[in-house]
mmCIF file of C-alpha atoms in Angstrom:
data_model
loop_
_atom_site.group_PDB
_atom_site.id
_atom_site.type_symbol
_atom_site.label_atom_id
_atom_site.label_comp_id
_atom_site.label_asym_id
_atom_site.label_seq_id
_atom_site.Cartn_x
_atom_site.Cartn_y
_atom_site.Cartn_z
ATOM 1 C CA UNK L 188 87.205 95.981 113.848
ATOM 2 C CA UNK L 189 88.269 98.643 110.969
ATOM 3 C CA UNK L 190 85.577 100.398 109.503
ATOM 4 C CA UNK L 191 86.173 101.608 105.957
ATOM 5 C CA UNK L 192 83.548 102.988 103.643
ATOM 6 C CA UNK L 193 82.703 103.382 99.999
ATOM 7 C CA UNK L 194 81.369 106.997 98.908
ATOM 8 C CA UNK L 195 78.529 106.646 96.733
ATOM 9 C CA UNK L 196 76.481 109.313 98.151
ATOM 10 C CA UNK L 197 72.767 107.601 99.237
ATOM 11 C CA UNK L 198 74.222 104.100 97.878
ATOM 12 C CA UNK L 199 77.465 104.379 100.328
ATOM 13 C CA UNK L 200 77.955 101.475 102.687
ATOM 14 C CA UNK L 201 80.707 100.285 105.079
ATOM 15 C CA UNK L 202 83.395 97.550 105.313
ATOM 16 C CA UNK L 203 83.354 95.939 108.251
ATOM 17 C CA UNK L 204 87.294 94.418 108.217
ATOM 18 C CA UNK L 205 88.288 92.792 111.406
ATOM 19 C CA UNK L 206 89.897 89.213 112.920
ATOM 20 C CA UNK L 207 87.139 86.811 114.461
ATOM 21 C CA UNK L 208 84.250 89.841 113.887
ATOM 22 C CA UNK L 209 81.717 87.416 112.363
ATOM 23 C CA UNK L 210 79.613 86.701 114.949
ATOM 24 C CA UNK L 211 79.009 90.844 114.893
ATOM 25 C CA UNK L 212 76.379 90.081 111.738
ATOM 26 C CA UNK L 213 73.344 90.775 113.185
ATOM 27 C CA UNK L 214 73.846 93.705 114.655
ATOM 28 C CA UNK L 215 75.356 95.070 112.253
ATOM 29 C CA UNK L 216 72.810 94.716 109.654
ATOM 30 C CA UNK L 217 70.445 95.495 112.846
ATOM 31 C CA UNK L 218 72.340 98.851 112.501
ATOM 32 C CA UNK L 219 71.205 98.925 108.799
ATOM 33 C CA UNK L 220 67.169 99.126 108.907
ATOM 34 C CA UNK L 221 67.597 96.199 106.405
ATOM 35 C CA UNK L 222 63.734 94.463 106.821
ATOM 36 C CA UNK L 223 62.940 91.904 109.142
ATOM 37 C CA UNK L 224 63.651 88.788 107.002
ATOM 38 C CA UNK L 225 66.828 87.600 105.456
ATOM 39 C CA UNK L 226 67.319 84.906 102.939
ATOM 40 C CA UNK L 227 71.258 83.241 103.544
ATOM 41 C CA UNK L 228 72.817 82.577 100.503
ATOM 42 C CA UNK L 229 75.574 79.606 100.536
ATOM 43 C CA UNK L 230 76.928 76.413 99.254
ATOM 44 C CA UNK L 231 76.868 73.418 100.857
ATOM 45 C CA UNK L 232 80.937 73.792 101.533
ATOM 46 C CA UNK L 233 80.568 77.182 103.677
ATOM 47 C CA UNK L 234 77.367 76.760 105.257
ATOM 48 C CA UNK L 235 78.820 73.993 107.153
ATOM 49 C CA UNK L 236 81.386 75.635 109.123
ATOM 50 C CA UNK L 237 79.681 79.135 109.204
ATOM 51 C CA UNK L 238 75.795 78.952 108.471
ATOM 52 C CA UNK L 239 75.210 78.014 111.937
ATOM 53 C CA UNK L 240 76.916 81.068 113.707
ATOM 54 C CA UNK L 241 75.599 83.514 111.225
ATOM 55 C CA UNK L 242 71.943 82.807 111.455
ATOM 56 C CA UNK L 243 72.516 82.529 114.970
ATOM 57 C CA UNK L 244 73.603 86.004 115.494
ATOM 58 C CA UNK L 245 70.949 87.097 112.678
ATOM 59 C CA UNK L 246 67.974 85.323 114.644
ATOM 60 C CA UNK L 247 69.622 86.889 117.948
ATOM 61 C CA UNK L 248 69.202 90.040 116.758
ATOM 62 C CA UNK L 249 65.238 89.240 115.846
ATOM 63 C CA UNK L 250 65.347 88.397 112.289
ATOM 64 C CA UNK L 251 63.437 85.825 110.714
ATOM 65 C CA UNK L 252 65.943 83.469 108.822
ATOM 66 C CA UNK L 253 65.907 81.398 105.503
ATOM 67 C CA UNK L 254 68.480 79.270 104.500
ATOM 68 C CA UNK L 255 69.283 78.990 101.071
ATOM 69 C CA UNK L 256 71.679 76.535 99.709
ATOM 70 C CA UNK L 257 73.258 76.548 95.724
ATOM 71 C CA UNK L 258 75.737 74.197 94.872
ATOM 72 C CA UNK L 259 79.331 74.424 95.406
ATOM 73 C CA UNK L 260 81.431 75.888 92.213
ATOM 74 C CA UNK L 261 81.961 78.130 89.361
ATOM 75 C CA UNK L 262 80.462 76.091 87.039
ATOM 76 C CA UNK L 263 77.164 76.644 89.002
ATOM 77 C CA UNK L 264 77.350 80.242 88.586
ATOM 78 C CA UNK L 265 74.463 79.894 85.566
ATOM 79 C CA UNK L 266 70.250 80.858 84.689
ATOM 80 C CA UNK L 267 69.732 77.293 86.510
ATOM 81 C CA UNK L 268 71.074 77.861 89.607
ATOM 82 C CA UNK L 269 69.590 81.525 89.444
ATOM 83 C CA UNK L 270 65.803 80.705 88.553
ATOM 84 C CA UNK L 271 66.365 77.946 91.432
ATOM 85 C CA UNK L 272 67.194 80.968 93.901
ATOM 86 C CA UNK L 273 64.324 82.758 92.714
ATOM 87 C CA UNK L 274 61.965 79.855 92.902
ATOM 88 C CA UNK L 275 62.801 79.514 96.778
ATOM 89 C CA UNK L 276 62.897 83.170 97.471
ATOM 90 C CA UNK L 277 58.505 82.944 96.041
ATOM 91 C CA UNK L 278 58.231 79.707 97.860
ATOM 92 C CA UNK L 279 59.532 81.546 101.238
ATOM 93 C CA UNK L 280 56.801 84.522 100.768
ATOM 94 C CA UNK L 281 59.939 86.991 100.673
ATOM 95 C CA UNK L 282 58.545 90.019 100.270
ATOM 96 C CA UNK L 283 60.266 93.577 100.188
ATOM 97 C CA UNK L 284 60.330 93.802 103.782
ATOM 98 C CA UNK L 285 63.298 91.296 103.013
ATOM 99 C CA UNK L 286 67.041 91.136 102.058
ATOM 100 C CA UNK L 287 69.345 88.591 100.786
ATOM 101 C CA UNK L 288 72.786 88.008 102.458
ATOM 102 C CA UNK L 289 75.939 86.324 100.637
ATOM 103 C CA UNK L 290 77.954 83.937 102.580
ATOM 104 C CA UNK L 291 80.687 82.487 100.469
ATOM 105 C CA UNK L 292 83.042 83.216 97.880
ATOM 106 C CA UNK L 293 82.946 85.043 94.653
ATOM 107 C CA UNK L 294 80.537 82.977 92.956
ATOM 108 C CA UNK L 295 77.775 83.203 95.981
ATOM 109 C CA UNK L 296 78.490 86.807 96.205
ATOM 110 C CA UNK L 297 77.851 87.292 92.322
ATOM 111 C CA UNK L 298 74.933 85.159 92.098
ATOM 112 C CA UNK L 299 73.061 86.390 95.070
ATOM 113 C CA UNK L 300 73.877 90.201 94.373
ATOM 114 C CA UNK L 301 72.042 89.549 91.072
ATOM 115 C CA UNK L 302 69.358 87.524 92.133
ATOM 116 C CA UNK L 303 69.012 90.379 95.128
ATOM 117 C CA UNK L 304 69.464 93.312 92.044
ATOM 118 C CA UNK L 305 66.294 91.339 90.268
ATOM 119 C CA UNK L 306 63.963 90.068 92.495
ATOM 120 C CA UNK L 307 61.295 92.158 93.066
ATOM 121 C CA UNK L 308 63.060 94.181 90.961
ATOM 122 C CA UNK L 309 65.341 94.823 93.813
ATOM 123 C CA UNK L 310 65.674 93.556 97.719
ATOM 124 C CA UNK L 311 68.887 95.200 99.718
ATOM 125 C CA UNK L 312 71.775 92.799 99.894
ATOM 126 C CA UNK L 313 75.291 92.192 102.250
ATOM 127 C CA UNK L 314 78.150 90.336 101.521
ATOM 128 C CA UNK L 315 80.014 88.498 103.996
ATOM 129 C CA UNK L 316 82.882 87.600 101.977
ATOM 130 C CA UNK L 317 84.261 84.134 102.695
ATOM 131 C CA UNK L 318 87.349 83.728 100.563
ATOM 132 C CA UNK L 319 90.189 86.409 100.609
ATOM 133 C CA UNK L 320 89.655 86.959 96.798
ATOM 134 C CA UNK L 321 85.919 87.901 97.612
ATOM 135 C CA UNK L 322 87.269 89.940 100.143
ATOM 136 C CA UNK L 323 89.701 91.947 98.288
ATOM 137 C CA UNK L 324 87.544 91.826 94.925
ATOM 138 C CA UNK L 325 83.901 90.751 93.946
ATOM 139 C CA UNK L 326 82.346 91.629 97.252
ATOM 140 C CA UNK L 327 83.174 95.613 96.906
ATOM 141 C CA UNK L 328 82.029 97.565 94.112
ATOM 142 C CA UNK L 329 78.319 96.118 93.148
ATOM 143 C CA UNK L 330 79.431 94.097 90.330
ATOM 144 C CA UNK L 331 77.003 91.159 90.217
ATOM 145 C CA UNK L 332 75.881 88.319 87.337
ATOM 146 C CA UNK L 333 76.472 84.713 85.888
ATOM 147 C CA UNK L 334 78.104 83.297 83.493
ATOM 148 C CA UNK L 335 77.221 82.857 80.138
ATOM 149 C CA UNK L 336 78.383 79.708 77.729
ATOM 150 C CA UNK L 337 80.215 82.064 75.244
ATOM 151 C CA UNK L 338 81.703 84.111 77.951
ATOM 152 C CA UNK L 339 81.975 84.793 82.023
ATOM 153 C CA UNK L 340 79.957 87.750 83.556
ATOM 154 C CA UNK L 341 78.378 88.481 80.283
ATOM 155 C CA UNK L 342 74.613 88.764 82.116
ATOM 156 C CA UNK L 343 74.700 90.872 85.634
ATOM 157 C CA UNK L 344 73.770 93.932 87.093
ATOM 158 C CA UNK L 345 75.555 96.764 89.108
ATOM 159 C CA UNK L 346 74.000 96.506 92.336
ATOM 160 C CA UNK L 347 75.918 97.688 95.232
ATOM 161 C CA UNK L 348 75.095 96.348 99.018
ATOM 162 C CA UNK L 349 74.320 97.614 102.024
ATOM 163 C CA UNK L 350 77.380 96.590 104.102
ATOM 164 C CA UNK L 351 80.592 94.111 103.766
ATOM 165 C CA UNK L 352 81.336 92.445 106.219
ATOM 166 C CA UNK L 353 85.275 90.836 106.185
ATOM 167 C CA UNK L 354 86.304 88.365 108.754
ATOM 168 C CA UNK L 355 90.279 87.217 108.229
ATOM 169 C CA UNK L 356 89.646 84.361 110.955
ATOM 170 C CA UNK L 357 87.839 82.746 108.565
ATOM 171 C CA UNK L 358 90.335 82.075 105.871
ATOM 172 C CA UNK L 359 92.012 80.037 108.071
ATOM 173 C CA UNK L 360 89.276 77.105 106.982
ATOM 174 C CA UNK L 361 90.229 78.214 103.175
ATOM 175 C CA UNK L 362 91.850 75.616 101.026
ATOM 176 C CA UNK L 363 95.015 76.470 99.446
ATOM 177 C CA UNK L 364 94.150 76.956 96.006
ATOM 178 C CA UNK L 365 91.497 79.397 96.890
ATOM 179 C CA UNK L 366 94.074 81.393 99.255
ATOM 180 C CA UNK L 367 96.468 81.610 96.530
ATOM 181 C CA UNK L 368 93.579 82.936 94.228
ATOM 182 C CA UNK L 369 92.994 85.894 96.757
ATOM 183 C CA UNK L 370 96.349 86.919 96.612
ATOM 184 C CA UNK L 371 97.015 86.978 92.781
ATOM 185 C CA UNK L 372 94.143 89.626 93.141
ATOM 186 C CA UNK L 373 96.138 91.780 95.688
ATOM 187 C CA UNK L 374 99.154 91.353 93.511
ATOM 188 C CA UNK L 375 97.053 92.787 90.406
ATOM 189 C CA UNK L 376 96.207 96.246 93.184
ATOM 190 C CA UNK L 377 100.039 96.497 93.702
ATOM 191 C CA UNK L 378 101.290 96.148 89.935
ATOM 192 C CA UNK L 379 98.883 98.844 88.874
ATOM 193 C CA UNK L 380 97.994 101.282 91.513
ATOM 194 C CA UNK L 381 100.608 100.611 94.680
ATOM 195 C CA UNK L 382 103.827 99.807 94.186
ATOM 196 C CA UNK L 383 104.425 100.425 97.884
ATOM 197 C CA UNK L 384 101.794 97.469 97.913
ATOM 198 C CA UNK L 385 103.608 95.413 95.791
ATOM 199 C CA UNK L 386 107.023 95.732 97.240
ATOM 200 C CA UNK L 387 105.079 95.044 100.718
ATOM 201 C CA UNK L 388 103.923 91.520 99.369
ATOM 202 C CA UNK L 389 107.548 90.820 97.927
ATOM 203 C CA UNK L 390 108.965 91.326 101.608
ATOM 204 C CA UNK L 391 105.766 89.606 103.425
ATOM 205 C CA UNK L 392 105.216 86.810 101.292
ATOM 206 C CA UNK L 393 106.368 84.274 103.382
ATOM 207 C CA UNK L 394 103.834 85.278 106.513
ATOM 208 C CA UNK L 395 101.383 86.240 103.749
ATOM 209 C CA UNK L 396 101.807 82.204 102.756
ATOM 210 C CA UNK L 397 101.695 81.269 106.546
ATOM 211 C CA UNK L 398 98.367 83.451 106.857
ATOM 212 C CA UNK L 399 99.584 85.518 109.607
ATOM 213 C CA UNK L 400 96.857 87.599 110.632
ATOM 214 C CA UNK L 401 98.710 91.036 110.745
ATOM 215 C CA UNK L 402 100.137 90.702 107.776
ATOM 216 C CA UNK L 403 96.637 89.775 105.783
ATOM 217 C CA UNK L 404 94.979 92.805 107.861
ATOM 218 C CA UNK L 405 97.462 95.056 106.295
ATOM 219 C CA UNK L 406 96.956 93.752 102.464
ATOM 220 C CA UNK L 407 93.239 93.352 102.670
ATOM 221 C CA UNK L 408 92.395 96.781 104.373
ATOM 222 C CA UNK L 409 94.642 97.945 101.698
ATOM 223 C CA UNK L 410 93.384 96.437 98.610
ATOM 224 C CA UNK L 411 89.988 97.212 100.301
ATOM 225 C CA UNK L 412 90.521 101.043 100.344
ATOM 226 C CA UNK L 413 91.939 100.740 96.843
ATOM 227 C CA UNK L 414 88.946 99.240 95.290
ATOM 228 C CA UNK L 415 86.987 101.696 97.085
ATOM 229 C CA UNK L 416 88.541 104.573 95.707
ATOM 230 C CA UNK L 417 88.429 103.769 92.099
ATOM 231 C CA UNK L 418 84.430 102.375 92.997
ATOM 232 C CA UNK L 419 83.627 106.054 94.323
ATOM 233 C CA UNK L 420 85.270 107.593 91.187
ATOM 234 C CA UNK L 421 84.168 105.276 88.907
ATOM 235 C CA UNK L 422 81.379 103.220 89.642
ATOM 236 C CA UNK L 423 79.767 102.218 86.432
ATOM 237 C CA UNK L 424 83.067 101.621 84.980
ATOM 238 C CA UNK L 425 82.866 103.788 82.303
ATOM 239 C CA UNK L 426 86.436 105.078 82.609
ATOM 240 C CA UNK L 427 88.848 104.339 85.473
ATOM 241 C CA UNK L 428 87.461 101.450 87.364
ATOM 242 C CA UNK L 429 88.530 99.646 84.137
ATOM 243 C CA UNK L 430 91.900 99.261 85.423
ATOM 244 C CA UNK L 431 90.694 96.707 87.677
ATOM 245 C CA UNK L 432 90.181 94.396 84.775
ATOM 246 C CA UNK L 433 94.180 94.064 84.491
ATOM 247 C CA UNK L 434 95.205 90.500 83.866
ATOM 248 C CA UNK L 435 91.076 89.464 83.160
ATOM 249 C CA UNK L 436 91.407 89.528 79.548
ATOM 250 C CA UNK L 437 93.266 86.851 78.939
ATOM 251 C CA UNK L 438 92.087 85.687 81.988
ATOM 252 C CA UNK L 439 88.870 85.451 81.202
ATOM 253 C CA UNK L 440 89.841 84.117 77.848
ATOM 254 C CA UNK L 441 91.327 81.094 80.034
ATOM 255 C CA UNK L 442 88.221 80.554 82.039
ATOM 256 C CA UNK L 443 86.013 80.295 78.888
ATOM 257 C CA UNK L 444 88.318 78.215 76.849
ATOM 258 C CA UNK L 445 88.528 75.588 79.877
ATOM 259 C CA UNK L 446 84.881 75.447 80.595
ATOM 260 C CA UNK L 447 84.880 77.767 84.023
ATOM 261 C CA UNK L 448 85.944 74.662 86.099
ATOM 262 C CA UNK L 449 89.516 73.192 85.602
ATOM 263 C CA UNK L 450 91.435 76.771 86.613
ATOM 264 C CA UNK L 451 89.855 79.086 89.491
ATOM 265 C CA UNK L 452 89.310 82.425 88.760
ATOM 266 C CA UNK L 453 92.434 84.150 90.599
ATOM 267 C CA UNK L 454 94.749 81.305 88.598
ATOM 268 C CA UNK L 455 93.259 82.532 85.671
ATOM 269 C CA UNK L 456 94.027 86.233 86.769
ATOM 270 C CA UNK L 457 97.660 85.435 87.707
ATOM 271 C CA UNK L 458 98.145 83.543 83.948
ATOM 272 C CA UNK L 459 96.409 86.586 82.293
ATOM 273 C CA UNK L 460 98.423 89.100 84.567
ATOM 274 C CA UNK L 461 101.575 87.535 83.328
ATOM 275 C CA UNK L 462 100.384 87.747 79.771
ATOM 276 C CA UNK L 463 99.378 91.652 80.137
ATOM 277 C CA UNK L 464 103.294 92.332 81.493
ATOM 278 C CA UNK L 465 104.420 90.444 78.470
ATOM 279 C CA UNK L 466 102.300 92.880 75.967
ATOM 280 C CA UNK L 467 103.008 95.737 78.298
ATOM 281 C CA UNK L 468 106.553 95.127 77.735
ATOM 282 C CA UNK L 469 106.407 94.833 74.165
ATOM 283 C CA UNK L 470 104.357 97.685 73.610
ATOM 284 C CA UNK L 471 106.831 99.707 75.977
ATOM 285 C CA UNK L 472 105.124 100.777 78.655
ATOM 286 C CA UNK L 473 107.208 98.775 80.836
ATOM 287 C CA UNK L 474 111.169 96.685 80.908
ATOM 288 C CA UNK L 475 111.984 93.165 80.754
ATOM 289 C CA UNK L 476 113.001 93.439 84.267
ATOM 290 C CA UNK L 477 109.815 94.587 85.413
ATOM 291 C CA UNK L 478 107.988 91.905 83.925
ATOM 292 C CA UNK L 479 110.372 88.849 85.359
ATOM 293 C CA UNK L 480 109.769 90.606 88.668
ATOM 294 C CA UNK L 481 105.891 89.893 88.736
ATOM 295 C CA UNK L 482 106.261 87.021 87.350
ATOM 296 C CA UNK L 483 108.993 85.791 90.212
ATOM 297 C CA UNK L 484 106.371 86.992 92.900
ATOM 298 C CA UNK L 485 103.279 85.315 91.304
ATOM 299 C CA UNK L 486 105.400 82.191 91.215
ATOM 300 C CA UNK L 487 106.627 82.311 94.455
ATOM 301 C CA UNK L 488 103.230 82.462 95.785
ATOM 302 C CA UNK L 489 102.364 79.348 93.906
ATOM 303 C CA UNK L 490 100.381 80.546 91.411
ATOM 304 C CA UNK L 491 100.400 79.614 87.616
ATOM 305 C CA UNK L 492 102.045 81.878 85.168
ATOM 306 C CA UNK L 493 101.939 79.392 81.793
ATOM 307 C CA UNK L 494 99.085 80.033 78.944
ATOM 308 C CA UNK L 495 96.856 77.191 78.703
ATOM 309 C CA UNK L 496 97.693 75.383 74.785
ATOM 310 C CA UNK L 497 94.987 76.071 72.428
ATOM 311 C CA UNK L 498 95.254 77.837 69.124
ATOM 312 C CA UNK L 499 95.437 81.181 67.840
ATOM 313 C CA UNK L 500 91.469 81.136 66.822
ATOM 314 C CA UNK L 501 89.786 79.569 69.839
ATOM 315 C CA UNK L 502 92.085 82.552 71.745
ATOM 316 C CA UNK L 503 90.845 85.513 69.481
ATOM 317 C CA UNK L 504 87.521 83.859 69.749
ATOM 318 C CA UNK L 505 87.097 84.178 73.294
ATOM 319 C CA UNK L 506 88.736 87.199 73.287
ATOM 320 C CA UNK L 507 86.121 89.050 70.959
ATOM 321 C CA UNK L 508 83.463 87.554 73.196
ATOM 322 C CA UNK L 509 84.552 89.587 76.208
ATOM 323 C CA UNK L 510 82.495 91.981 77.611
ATOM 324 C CA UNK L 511 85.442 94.811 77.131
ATOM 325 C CA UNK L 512 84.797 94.567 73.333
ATOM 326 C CA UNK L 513 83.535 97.822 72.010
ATOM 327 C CA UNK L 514 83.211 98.981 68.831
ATOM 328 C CA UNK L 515 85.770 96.169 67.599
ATOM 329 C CA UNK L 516 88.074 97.339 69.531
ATOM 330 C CA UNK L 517 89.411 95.497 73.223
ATOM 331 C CA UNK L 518 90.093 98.034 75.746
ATOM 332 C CA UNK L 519 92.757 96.393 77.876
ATOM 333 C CA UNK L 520 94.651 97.693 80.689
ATOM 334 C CA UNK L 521 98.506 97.890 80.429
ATOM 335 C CA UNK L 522 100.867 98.172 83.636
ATOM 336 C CA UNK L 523 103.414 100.653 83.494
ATOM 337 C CA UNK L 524 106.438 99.542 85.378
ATOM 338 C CA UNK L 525 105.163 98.422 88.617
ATOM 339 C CA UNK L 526 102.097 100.577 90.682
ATOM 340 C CA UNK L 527 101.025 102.399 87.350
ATOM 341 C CA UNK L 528 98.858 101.573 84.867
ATOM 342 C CA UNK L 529 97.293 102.406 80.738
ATOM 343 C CA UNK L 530 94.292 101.247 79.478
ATOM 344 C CA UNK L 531 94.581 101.436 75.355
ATOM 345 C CA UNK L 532 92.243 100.322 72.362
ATOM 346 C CA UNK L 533 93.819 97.041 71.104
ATOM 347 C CA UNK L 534 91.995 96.865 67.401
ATOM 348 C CA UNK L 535 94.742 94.399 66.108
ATOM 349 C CA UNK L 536 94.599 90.930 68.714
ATOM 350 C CA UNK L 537 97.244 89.182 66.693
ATOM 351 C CA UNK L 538 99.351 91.714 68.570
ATOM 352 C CA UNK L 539 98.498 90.761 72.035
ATOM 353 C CA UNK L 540 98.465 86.929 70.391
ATOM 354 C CA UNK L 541 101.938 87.423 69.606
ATOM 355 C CA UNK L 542 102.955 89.304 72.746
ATOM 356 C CA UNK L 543 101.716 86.206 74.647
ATOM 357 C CA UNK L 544 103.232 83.779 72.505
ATOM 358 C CA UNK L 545 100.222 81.870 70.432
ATOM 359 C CA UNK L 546 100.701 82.030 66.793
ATOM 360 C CA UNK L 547 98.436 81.096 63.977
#
C-alpha cells in the first residue's frame, strides 16, 4: 500500500493507494485519534457489496458504528437529502467525539464532506473513494457541497479530511459508464499538467479499458500526486488550483442544462474538455492537431465528445450561473498544446459559443 500525502501543514492527511487494502479501514483511522463513533455514509448501491467489510474492520478496531444510507444518484446530491443526513446524525446522539466516513462515489463524498464541514459546526471526516473518478478527483482536495437548481456545487464548503483511503480492487464491481467517467478525469491531469501522463494513457489505453491493476496503480497514484500538489499550493483555489476546473465549464453547463441526471459528471467533463480544446485552438494557445488528438483518445475510451443541442441562451445562461463567474467575467482554463495550461478572463461568451459551435 502507497502512502502519499497532501501538505497542508496541521490540516495535512494521507492517501492510502493500494490493491485489495480496504479491509485496512479501521486501523487506519485507529491510527488517526478520529473519536470513538463513526457515522458510514453510502447509497444503497455500494453499501451492498462493501458496507459489510468496512464496518466490520471499523467495529474490529473498537468503534461504535452507524450506518447511514442516502439514495443512489446525482440528482440526490440536494438540501433534502442533506437535512435527512443531519436529521439521523441528532437522532444517533453523534456528538463531537464522532466522525463521518464517505463510502461511495463523488456524490457521497461531496455530500457527506459537507454535512461533516456543518454539523456541529464541524466533525472530522475520511473518504474511501469508491469510483475511480472519486479517486482521482472529488475525494482529494476538501472540496465539498450540493447542488443547487440554477447550478452544480453552487452551496459547499472547503473541508479537507483526515485520510483517503483508495482501494483499485474495488473498481472491479464499477459499472462501465462510471469507469469511463474516472478516466476522462485523468485525461483532463494529462492535457494540462503531464503530458508524459497523457502520452502514458494513449499507449495504455487498452489495459487501462481492461482494468489491469498495474496499469490503474500507475494513473491513479499519478493523478493523485498531481492533485495534491496544486491542493498544497493552492488550496482555496484562489489562483492555481483553478486549472483543475478544465473542461467543467461547459461541463457543468451540460449537467445543469440536462437536469444533473441524463449525463454523469466525467461525460460531462470529457464533452466540456473537447469544447475547451476547440476555444483553446481558436484562441491560439494550441493547433488543430492537438485538439483531434484529445479528442481521438477521449473517444477511444468511449467517452462522449458531442455538445448536447440547446440554444445559444439556455448555454450563456448556465454559463453565467457558474460559480467561476466573477465580476462578469468567466475565468476559464485553456490547454496549451498538450500537459500545459492558461486560465484567461472570458468577458465576451459568444466567443467561447462560437468556438464550440452554438450560434444565436
Amino acid at each position: 500500500m502507497a502512502r502519499l500525502d497532501v501538505g497542508l501543514g496541521e490540516r495535512s492527511y494521507p492517501l492510502y493507494i493500494g490493491n485489495g487494502n480496504l479491509g485496512t479501514i479501521g486501523a487506519c483511522c485507529k491510527d488517526h485519534n478520529l473519536g470513538n463513533n463513526v457515522a458510514v455514509i453510502t447509497n444503497p448501491t455500494v453499501g451492498s457489496l462493501y458496507a459489510g467489510g468496512v464496518c466490520d474492520s471499523l467495529q474490529k478496531a473498537g468503534f461504535t458504528v452507524n450506518l447511514v444510507e442516502m439514495p443512489d444518484g446525482e440528482e440526490y446530491k440536494n438540501s433534502v437529502t442533506l437535512n435527512a443526513i443531519y436529521d439521523r446524525c441528532v437522532a444517533l446522539g453523534l456528538d463531537r467525539g464522532a466522525f463521518i466516513l464517505a463510502l461511495g462515489g463523488g456524490v457521497v463524498g461531496d455530500i457527506a464532506g459537507f454535512a461533516a464541514a456543518t454539523y456541529l459546526r464541524g466533525v472530522p471526516f475520511v473518504q474511501v473513494p469508491t469510483t475511480l473518478l472519486a479517486q482521482v478527483d472529488s475525494s482529494v482536495g476538501g472540496k465539498t457541497g450540493i447542488n443547487h437548481p440554477q447550478g452544480k456545487n453552487l452551496i459547499g464548503a472547503f473541508y479537507q479530511p483526515r485520510l483517503v483511503l483508495i482501494d483499485v480492487a474495488v473498481l472491479a464491481s464499477l459499472p462501465e459508464r462510471e469507469f469511463l467517467c474516472g478516466l476522462a478525469e485523468i485525461v483532463k491531469y494529462g492535457i494540462v499538467l503531464d503530458r508524459e501522463l497523457f502520452e502514458y494513457i494513449e499507449a495504455h489505453g487498452d489495459k487501462l479499458l481492461e482494468r489491469n491493476s498495474d496499469s490503474l496503480l500507475h494513473v491513479i497514484r499519478r493523478s493523485c500526486a498531481i492533485k495534491a500538489s496544486v491542493v498544497e499550493k493552492d488550496e482555496r483555489e484562489a489562483g492555481l488550483r483553478a486549472v483543475l476546473n478544465y473542461g467543467h465549464t461547459v461541463g457543468h453547463a451540460v449537467e445543469t442544462l440536462t437536469g444533473y441526471g441524463h449525463y454523469k459528471h466525467g461525460e460531462a467533463v470529457a464533452i466540456g474538455m473537447v469544447q475547451a480544446a476547440r476555444f483553446s485552438e481558436q484562441s491560439e494557445f494550441s493547433r488543430h492537431d492537438e485538439t483531434e488528438r484529445i479528442v481521438a483518445l477521449l473517444t477511444r475510451l468511449g467517452l462522449p465528445v458531442d455538445l448536447p443541442k440547446f440554444g445559444a441562451d439556455e448555454y450563456t445562461e448556465a454559463l453565467w450561473h457558474d460559480k467561476k463567474v466573477r465580476e462578469g467575467g468567466l475565468n476559464f482554463v485553456f490547454n496549451r498544446g498538450i500537459g500545459n495550461f492558461h486560465i484567461g478572463r472570458v468577458t465576451d461568451i459568444s466567443t467561447l459559443l462560437t468556438a464550440c459551435g452554438i450560434r444565436a
